[in-house]
Amino acid sequence: MRNSSSRATGPAVIAFELKKDWTSLCKAAGIEGLRIHDLRHSYASQLVSGGASLPLIGALLGHSNPSTTARYAHLFADPLRKATEKVGAVIVAAGQPVKPVLKLKRRVWP
């Protein structure tokens, strides 16, 4: 496809231009090995870690297939573990005496 200035346009050209600009930007910033897709993955990972649901994340990323978003499900493990530890701490605390237990000396009667 060509526009009025006879430059090629379309998704492939836009992707190439973006990749070229991204490479220049990373070089100027002294960043090596960072892909645009890495930022997308980090975005999704932060959403998962923040408790967002997979359907919501899929919608934000434009995924049409839920299994594509399910790749991020493994990231739920850490927030789930932390939540479970919090509940466990409440249960353990509930079983502890509020005041320290006093040991009484046995009195021997004459």
JSON list of C-alpha atoms in Angstrom, two decimals:
[
{"chain": "A", "resi": 1, "resn": "MET", "atom": "CA", "xyz": [0.00, 0.00, 0.00]},
{"chain": "A", "resi": 2, "resn": "ARG", "atom": "CA", "xyz": [1.28, 3.49, -0.81]},
{"chain": "A", "resi": 3, "resn": "ASN", "atom": "CA", "xyz": [0.17, 6.85, 0.48]},
{"chain": "A", "resi": 4, "resn": "SER", "atom": "CA", "xyz": [0.09, 10.13, -1.46]},
{"chain": "A", "resi": 5, "resn": "SER", "atom": "CA", "xyz": [3.82, 10.72, -0.91]},
{"chain": "A", "resi": 6, "resn": "SER", "atom": "CA", "xyz": [4.49, 7.31, -2.55]},
{"chain": "A", "resi": 7, "resn": "ARG", "atom": "CA", "xyz": [5.90, 5.90, 0.70]},
{"chain": "A", "resi": 8, "resn": "ALA", "atom": "CA", "xyz": [4.97, 2.34, 1.53]},
{"chain": "A", "resi": 9, "resn": "THR", "atom": "CA", "xyz": [2.60, 2.06, 4.50]},
{"chain": "A", "resi": 10, "resn": "GLY", "atom": "CA", "xyz": [0.88, -0.73, 6.36]},
{"chain": "A", "resi": 11, "resn": "PRO", "atom": "CA", "xyz": [1.46, -2.91, 9.43]},
{"chain": "A", "resi": 12, "resn": "ALA", "atom": "CA", "xyz": [4.79, -4.35, 8.24]},
{"chain": "A", "resi": 13, "resn": "VAL", "atom": "CA", "xyz": [6.23, -0.92, 7.53]},
{"chain": "A", "resi": 14, "resn": "ILE", "atom": "CA", "xyz": [4.95, 0.49, 10.81]},
{"chain": "A", "resi": 15, "resn": "ALA", "atom": "CA", "xyz": [6.43, -2.46, 12.71]},
{"chain": "A", "resi": 16, "resn": "PHE", "atom": "CA", "xyz": [9.78, -1.96, 10.97]},
{"chain": "A", "resi": 17, "resn": "GLU", "atom": "CA", "xyz": [9.78, 1.77, 11.73]},
{"chain": "A", "resi": 18, "resn": "LEU", "atom": "CA", "xyz": [8.87, 1.16, 15.35]},
{"chain": "A", "resi": 19, "resn": "LYS", "atom": "CA", "xyz": [11.58, -1.49, 15.74]},
{"chain": "A", "resi": 20, "resn": "LYS", "atom": "CA", "xyz": [14.14, 0.85, 14.17]},
{"chain": "A", "resi": 21, "resn": "ASP", "atom": "CA", "xyz": [13.12, 3.71, 16.49]},
{"chain": "A", "resi": 22, "resn": "TRP", "atom": "CA", "xyz": [13.13, 1.38, 19.50]},
{"chain": "A", "resi": 23, "resn": "THR", "atom": "CA", "xyz": [16.65, 0.20, 18.66]},
{"chain": "A", "resi": 24, "resn": "SER", "atom": "CA", "xyz": [17.84, 3.81, 18.42]},
{"chain": "A", "resi": 25, "resn": "LEU", "atom": "CA", "xyz": [16.15, 4.72, 21.68]},
{"chain": "A", "resi": 26, "resn": "CYS", "atom": "CA", "xyz": [17.69, 1.78, 23.56]},
{"chain": "A", "resi": 27, "resn": "LYS", "atom": "CA", "xyz": [21.12, 2.53, 22.12]},
{"chain": "A", "resi": 28, "resn": "ALA", "atom": "CA", "xyz": [20.87, 6.18, 23.21]},
{"chain": "A", "resi": 29, "resn": "ALA", "atom": "CA", "xyz": [19.81, 5.08, 26.71]},
{"chain": "A", "resi": 30, "resn": "GLY", "atom": "CA", "xyz": [22.55, 2.46, 26.96]},
{"chain": "A", "resi": 31, "resn": "ILE", "atom": "CA", "xyz": [20.05, -0.39, 27.22]},
{"chain": "A", "resi": 32, "resn": "GLU", "atom": "CA", "xyz": [20.89, -3.71, 25.61]},
{"chain": "A", "resi": 33, "resn": "GLY", "atom": "CA", "xyz": [18.62, -6.63, 24.90]},
{"chain": "A", "resi": 34, "resn": "LEU", "atom": "CA", "xyz": [15.28, -5.03, 25.80]},
{"chain": "A", "resi": 35, "resn": "ARG", "atom": "CA", "xyz": [12.48, -5.76, 23.34]},
{"chain": "A", "resi": 36, "resn": "ILE", "atom": "CA", "xyz": [9.19, -3.90, 23.11]},
{"chain": "A", "resi": 37, "resn": "HIS", "atom": "CA", "xyz": [7.47, -7.21, 23.82]},
{"chain": "A", "resi": 38, "resn": "ASP", "atom": "CA", "xyz": [9.39, -7.38, 27.13]},
{"chain": "A", "resi": 39, "resn": "LEU", "atom": "CA", "xyz": [7.58, -4.21, 28.20]},
{"chain": "A", "resi": 40, "resn": "ARG", "atom": "CA", "xyz": [4.24, -5.76, 27.27]},
{"chain": "A", "resi": 41, "resn": "HIS", "atom": "CA", "xyz": [5.06, -8.85, 29.33]},
{"chain": "A", "resi": 42, "resn": "SER", "atom": "CA", "xyz": [6.16, -6.69, 32.28]},
{"chain": "A", "resi": 43, "resn": "TYR", "atom": "CA", "xyz": [2.89, -4.75, 32.05]},
{"chain": "A", "resi": 44, "resn": "ALA", "atom": "CA", "xyz": [0.88, -7.98, 32.18]},
{"chain": "A", "resi": 45, "resn": "SER", "atom": "CA", "xyz": [3.04, -9.34, 35.00]},
{"chain": "A", "resi": 46, "resn": "GLN", "atom": "CA", "xyz": [2.46, -6.23, 37.11]},
{"chain": "A", "resi": 47, "resn": "LEU", "atom": "CA", "xyz": [-1.29, -6.49, 36.51]},
{"chain": "A", "resi": 48, "resn": "VAL", "atom": "CA", "xyz": [-1.27, -10.14, 37.64]},
{"chain": "A", "resi": 49, "resn": "SER", "atom": "CA", "xyz": [0.84, -9.35, 40.70]},
{"chain": "A", "resi": 50, "resn": "GLY", "atom": "CA", "xyz": [-1.56, -6.55, 41.53]},
{"chain": "A", "resi": 51, "resn": "GLY", "atom": "CA", "xyz": [-4.46, -8.99, 41.56]},
{"chain": "A", "resi": 52, "resn": "ALA", "atom": "CA", "xyz": [-6.06, -8.22, 38.18]},
{"chain": "A", "resi": 53, "resn": "SER", "atom": "CA", "xyz": [-8.02, -11.11, 36.72]},
{"chain": "A", "resi": 54, "resn": "LEU", "atom": "CA", "xyz": [-6.80, -12.94, 33.63]},
{"chain": "A", "resi": 55, "resn": "PRO", "atom": "CA", "xyz": [-9.92, -11.96, 31.62]},
{"chain": "A", "resi": 56, "resn": "LEU", "atom": "CA", "xyz": [-9.25, -8.28, 32.41]},
{"chain": "A", "resi": 57, "resn": "ILE", "atom": "CA", "xyz": [-5.58, -8.61, 31.47]},
{"chain": "A", "resi": 58, "resn": "GLY", "atom": "CA", "xyz": [-6.53, -10.38, 28.25]},
{"chain": "A", "resi": 59, "resn": "ALA", "atom": "CA", "xyz": [-8.87, -7.53, 27.36]},
{"chain": "A", "resi": 60, "resn": "LEU", "atom": "CA", "xyz": [-6.21, -4.92, 28.07]},
{"chain": "A", "resi": 61, "resn": "LEU", "atom": "CA", "xyz": [-3.66, -6.77, 25.95]},
{"chain": "A", "resi": 62, "resn": "GLY", "atom": "CA", "xyz": [-6.14, -7.36, 23.15]},
{"chain": "A", "resi": 63, "resn": "HIS", "atom": "CA", "xyz": [-5.99, -11.15, 23.39]},
{"chain": "A", "resi": 64, "resn": "SER", "atom": "CA", "xyz": [-8.86, -12.85, 21.59]},
{"chain": "A", "resi": 65, "resn": "ASN", "atom": "CA", "xyz": [-8.00, -16.27, 23.02]},
{"chain": "A", "resi": 66, "resn": "PRO", "atom": "CA", "xyz": [-8.00, -16.78, 26.84]},
{"chain": "A", "resi": 67, "resn": "SER", "atom": "CA", "xyz": [-5.23, -19.38, 26.54]},
{"chain": "A", "resi": 68, "resn": "THR", "atom": "CA", "xyz": [-2.89, -16.64, 25.31]},
{"chain": "A", "resi": 69, "resn": "THR", "atom": "CA", "xyz": [-3.43, -14.74, 28.56]},
{"chain": "A", "resi": 70, "resn": "ALA", "atom": "CA", "xyz": [-3.21, -17.95, 30.61]},
{"chain": "A", "resi": 71, "resn": "ARG", "atom": "CA", "xyz": [0.58, -17.84, 30.10]},
{"chain": "A", "resi": 72, "resn": "TYR", "atom": "CA", "xyz": [0.63, -15.27, 32.86]},
{"chain": "A", "resi": 73, "resn": "ALA", "atom": "CA", "xyz": [-1.27, -17.50, 35.32]},
{"chain": "A", "resi": 74, "resn": "HIS", "atom": "CA", "xyz": [1.96, -18.79, 36.88]},
{"chain": "A", "resi": 75, "resn": "LEU", "atom": "CA", "xyz": [2.59, -15.27, 38.12]},
{"chain": "A", "resi": 76, "resn": "PHE", "atom": "CA", "xyz": [-0.40, -15.59, 40.45]},
{"chain": "A", "resi": 77, "resn": "ALA", "atom": "CA", "xyz": [1.68, -17.91, 42.67]},
{"chain": "A", "resi": 78, "resn": "ASP", "atom": "CA", "xyz": [3.54, -15.18, 44.57]},
{"chain": "A", "resi": 79, "resn": "PRO", "atom": "CA", "xyz": [0.51, -13.02, 45.45]},
{"chain": "A", "resi": 80, "resn": "LEU", "atom": "CA", "xyz": [-1.42, -16.16, 46.41]},
{"chain": "A", "resi": 81, "resn": "ARG", "atom": "CA", "xyz": [1.42, -17.33, 48.64]},
{"chain": "A", "resi": 82, "resn": "LYS", "atom": "CA", "xyz": [1.60, -13.93, 50.33]},
{"chain": "A", "resi": 83, "resn": "ALA", "atom": "CA", "xyz": [-2.16, -13.89, 50.89]},
{"chain": "A", "resi": 84, "resn": "THR", "atom": "CA", "xyz": [-2.05, -17.39, 52.37]},
{"chain": "A", "resi": 85, "resn": "GLU", "atom": "CA", "xyz": [0.81, -16.40, 54.68]},
{"chain": "A", "resi": 86, "resn": "LYS", "atom": "CA", "xyz": [-1.22, -13.42, 55.92]},
{"chain": "A", "resi": 87, "resn": "VAL", "atom": "CA", "xyz": [-4.20, -15.65, 56.73]},
{"chain": "A", "resi": 88, "resn": "GLY", "atom": "CA", "xyz": [-1.87, -18.13, 58.41]},
{"chain": "A", "resi": 89, "resn": "ALA", "atom": "CA", "xyz": [-0.38, -15.38, 60.55]},
{"chain": "A", "resi": 90, "resn": "VAL", "atom": "CA", "xyz": [-3.87, -14.30, 61.68]},
{"chain": "A", "resi": 91, "resn": "ILE", "atom": "CA", "xyz": [-4.74, -17.88, 62.61]},
{"chain": "A", "resi": 92, "resn": "VAL", "atom": "CA", "xyz": [-1.49, -18.39, 64.50]},
{"chain": "A", "resi": 93, "resn": "ALA", "atom": "CA", "xyz": [-1.96, -15.07, 66.32]},
{"chain": "A", "resi": 94, "resn": "ALA", "atom": "CA", "xyz": [-5.51, -16.07, 67.29]},
{"chain": "A", "resi": 95, "resn": "GLY", "atom": "CA", "xyz": [-4.16, -19.15, 69.03]},
{"chain": "A", "resi": 96, "resn": "GLN", "atom": "CA", "xyz": [-1.63, -17.20, 71.07]},
{"chain": "A", "resi": 97, "resn": "PRO", "atom": "CA", "xyz": [-2.51, -15.89, 74.51]},
{"chain": "A", "resi": 98, "resn": "VAL", "atom": "CA", "xyz": [-3.10, -12.17, 74.65]},
{"chain": "A", "resi": 99, "resn": "LYS", "atom": "CA", "xyz": [-1.11, -11.81, 77.87]},
{"chain": "A", "resi": 100, "resn": "PRO", "atom": "CA", "xyz": [1.91, -13.86, 78.82]},
{"chain": "A", "resi": 101, "resn": "VAL", "atom": "CA", "xyz": [1.05, -16.94, 80.83]},
{"chain": "A", "resi": 102, "resn": "LEU", "atom": "CA", "xyz": [2.15, -16.61, 84.43]},
{"chain": "A", "resi": 103, "resn": "LYS", "atom": "CA", "xyz": [3.70, -19.62, 86.01]},
{"chain": "A", "resi": 104, "resn": "LEU", "atom": "CA", "xyz": [2.40, -20.09, 89.51]},
{"chain": "A", "resi": 105, "resn": "LYS", "atom": "CA", "xyz": [4.52, -21.62, 92.20]},
{"chain": "A", "resi": 106, "resn": "ARG", "atom": "CA", "xyz": [2.88, -24.44, 93.95]},
{"chain": "A", "resi": 107, "resn": "ARG", "atom": "CA", "xyz": [2.33, -23.61, 97.53]},
{"chain": "A", "resi": 108, "resn": "VAL", "atom": "CA", "xyz": [2.99, -26.33, 100.01]},
{"chain": "A", "resi": 109, "resn": "TRP", "atom": "CA", "xyz": [0.62, -26.20, 102.99]},
{"chain": "A", "resi": 110, "resn": "PRO", "atom": "CA", "xyz": [2.00, -27.20, 106.43]}
]
